[in-house]
Short mmCIF file of C-alpha atoms in Angstrom, two decimals:
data_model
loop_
_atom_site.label_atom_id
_atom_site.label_comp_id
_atom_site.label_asym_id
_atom_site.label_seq_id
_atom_site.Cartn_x
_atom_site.Cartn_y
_atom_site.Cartn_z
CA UNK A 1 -24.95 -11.77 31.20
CA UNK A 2 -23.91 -9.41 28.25
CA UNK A 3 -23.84 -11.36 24.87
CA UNK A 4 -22.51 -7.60 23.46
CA UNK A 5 -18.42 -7.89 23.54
CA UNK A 6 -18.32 -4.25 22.48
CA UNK A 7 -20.38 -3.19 25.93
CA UNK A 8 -18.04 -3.84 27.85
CA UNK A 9 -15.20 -2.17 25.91
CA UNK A 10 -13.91 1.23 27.53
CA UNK A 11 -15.42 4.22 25.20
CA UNK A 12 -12.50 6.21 23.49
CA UNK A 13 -12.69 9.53 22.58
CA UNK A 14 -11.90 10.50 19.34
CA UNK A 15 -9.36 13.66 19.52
CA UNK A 16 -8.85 16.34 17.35
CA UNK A 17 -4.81 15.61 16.59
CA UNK A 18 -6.30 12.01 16.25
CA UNK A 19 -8.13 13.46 13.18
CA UNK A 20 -5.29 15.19 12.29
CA UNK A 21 -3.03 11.99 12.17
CA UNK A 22 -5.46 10.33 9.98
CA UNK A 23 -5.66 13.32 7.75
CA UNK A 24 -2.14 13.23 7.00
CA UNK A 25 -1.75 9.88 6.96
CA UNK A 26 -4.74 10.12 4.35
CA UNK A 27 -2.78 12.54 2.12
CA UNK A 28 0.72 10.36 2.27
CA UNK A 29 -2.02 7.06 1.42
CA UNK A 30 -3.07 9.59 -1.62
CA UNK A 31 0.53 10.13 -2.90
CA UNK A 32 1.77 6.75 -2.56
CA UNK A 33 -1.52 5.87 -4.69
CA UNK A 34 -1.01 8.27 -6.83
CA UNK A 35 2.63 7.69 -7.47
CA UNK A 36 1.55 4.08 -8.16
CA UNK A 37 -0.82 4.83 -10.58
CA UNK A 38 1.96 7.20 -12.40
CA UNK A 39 4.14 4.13 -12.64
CA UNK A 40 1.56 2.07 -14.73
CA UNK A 41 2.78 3.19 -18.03
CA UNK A 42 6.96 2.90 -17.84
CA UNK A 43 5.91 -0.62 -15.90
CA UNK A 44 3.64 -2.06 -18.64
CA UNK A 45 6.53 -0.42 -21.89
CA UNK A 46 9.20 -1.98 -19.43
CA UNK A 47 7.98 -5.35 -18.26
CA UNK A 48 6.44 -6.05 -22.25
CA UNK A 49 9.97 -5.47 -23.20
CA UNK A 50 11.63 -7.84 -20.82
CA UNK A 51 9.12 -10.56 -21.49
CA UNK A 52 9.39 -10.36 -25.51
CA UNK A 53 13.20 -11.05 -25.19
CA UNK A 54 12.51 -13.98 -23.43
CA UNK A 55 12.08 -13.40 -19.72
CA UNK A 56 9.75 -16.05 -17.53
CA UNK A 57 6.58 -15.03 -18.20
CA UNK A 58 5.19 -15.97 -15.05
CA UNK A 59 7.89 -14.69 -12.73
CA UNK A 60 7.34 -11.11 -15.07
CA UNK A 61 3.59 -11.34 -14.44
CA UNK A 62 4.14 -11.61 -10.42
CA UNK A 63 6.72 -8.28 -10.76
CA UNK A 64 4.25 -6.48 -12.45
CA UNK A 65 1.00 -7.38 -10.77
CA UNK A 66 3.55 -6.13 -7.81
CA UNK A 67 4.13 -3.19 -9.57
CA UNK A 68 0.69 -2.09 -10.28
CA UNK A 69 -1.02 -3.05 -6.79
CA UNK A 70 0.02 0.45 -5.66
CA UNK A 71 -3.25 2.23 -5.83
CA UNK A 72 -4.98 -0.70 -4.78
CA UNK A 73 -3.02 -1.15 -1.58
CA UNK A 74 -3.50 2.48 -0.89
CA UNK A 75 -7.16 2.26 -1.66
CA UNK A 76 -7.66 -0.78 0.83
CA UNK A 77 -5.83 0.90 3.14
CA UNK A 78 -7.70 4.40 3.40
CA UNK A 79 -11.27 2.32 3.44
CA UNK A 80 -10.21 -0.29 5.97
CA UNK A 81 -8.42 2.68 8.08
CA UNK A 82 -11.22 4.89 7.82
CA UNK A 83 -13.86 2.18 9.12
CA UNK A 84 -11.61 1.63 11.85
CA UNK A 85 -10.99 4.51 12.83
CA UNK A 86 -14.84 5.52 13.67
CA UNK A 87 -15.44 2.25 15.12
CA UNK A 88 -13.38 3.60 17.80
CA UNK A 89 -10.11 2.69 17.25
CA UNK A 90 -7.82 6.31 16.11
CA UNK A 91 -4.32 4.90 16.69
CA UNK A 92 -5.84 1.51 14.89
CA UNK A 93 -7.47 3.33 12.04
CA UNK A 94 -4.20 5.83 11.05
CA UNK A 95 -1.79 2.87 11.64
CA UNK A 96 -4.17 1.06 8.71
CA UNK A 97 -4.20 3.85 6.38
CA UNK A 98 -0.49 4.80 6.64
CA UNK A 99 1.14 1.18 6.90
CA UNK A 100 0.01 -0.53 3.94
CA UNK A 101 1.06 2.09 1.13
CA UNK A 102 4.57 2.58 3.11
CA UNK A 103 5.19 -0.89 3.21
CA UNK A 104 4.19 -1.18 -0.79
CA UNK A 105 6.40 1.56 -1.34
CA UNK A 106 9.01 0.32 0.71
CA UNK A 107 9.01 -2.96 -1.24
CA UNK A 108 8.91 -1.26 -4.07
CA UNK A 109 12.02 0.75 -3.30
CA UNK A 110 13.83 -2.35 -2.37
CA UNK A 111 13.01 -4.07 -5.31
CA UNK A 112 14.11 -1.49 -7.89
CA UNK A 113 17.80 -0.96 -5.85
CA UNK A 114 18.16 -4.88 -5.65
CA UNK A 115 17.65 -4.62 -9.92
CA UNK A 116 20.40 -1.82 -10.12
CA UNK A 117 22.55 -2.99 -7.57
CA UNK A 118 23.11 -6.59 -8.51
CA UNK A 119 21.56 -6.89 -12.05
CA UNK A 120 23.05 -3.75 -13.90
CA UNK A 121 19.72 -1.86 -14.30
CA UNK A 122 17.98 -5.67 -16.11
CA UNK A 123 14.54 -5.86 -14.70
CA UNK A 124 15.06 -9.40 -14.94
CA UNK A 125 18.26 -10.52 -13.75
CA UNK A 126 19.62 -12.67 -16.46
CA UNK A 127 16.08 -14.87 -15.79
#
C-alpha cells in the first residue's frame, strides 16, 4: 500500500500558454496591487476626514483596512498562485493569482458606486 496520496495522482504537464495565462494573470495581479497601493494616500486624507467629523470610528477603521488590503491581497495571491501552480496544478495556480485581486477590486468598485449612488459622494453615509 502507497501512504504517498500524490503517487497516485495523474502527472500534468505544464504547457507553454499555461505559462502564458499565469504571466498575464501575474501582470493584471501587479496592477490591481499597484493601483491599491496608489489609493493609500486619498484613503488615509479621506477616511481621517470622515472620522474627525464624527463618523464611527470602528465602522471607518473596517472601510479603510478594506481599502488598503489591495496590495496585500494581490501579494497573497501571486505567492499562493505561483506555489500552486508548480506543484502541478496550472489552471489552479492562474485561477489563484487572478481571482483574489479581481474580486478586491470588484468590491472595491462596488463599494465606491454604493457611496455615490445612495450617499451623495459621503464616505460615510450619514453614520
Amino acid at each position: 500500500m502507497n501512504a504517498d496520496p500524490l503517487a497516485s495522482a495523474p502527472d500534468r504537464r505544464i504547457t507553454f500558454l499555461a505559462v502564458l495565462a499565469l504571466l498575464l494573470a501575474s501582470l493584471a495581479a501587479l496592477l490591481t496591487g499597484l493601483f491599491g497601493a496608489a489609493t493609500w494616500g486619498a484613503s488615509m486624507m479621506a477616511y481621517s476626514g470622515a472620522v474627525e467629523t464624527g463618523a464611527n470610528r470602528d465602522l471607518m477603521r473596517v472601510v479603510l483596512y478594506f481599502l488598503l488590503a489591495g496590495p496585500f491581497v494581490a501579494g497573497a495571491g501571486l505567492l499562493i498562485g505561483w506555489i500552486v501552480f508548480w506543484m502541478r496544478r496550472p489552471g489552479a495556480g492562474v485561477m489563484w493569482v487572478f481571482l483574489p485581486p479581481l474580486l478586491w477590486a470588484g468590491l472595491l468598485l462596488g463599494y465606491m458606486w454604493a457611496i455615490s449612488a445612495f450617499c451623495g459622494g459621503e464616505f460615510t453615509c450619514g453614520v
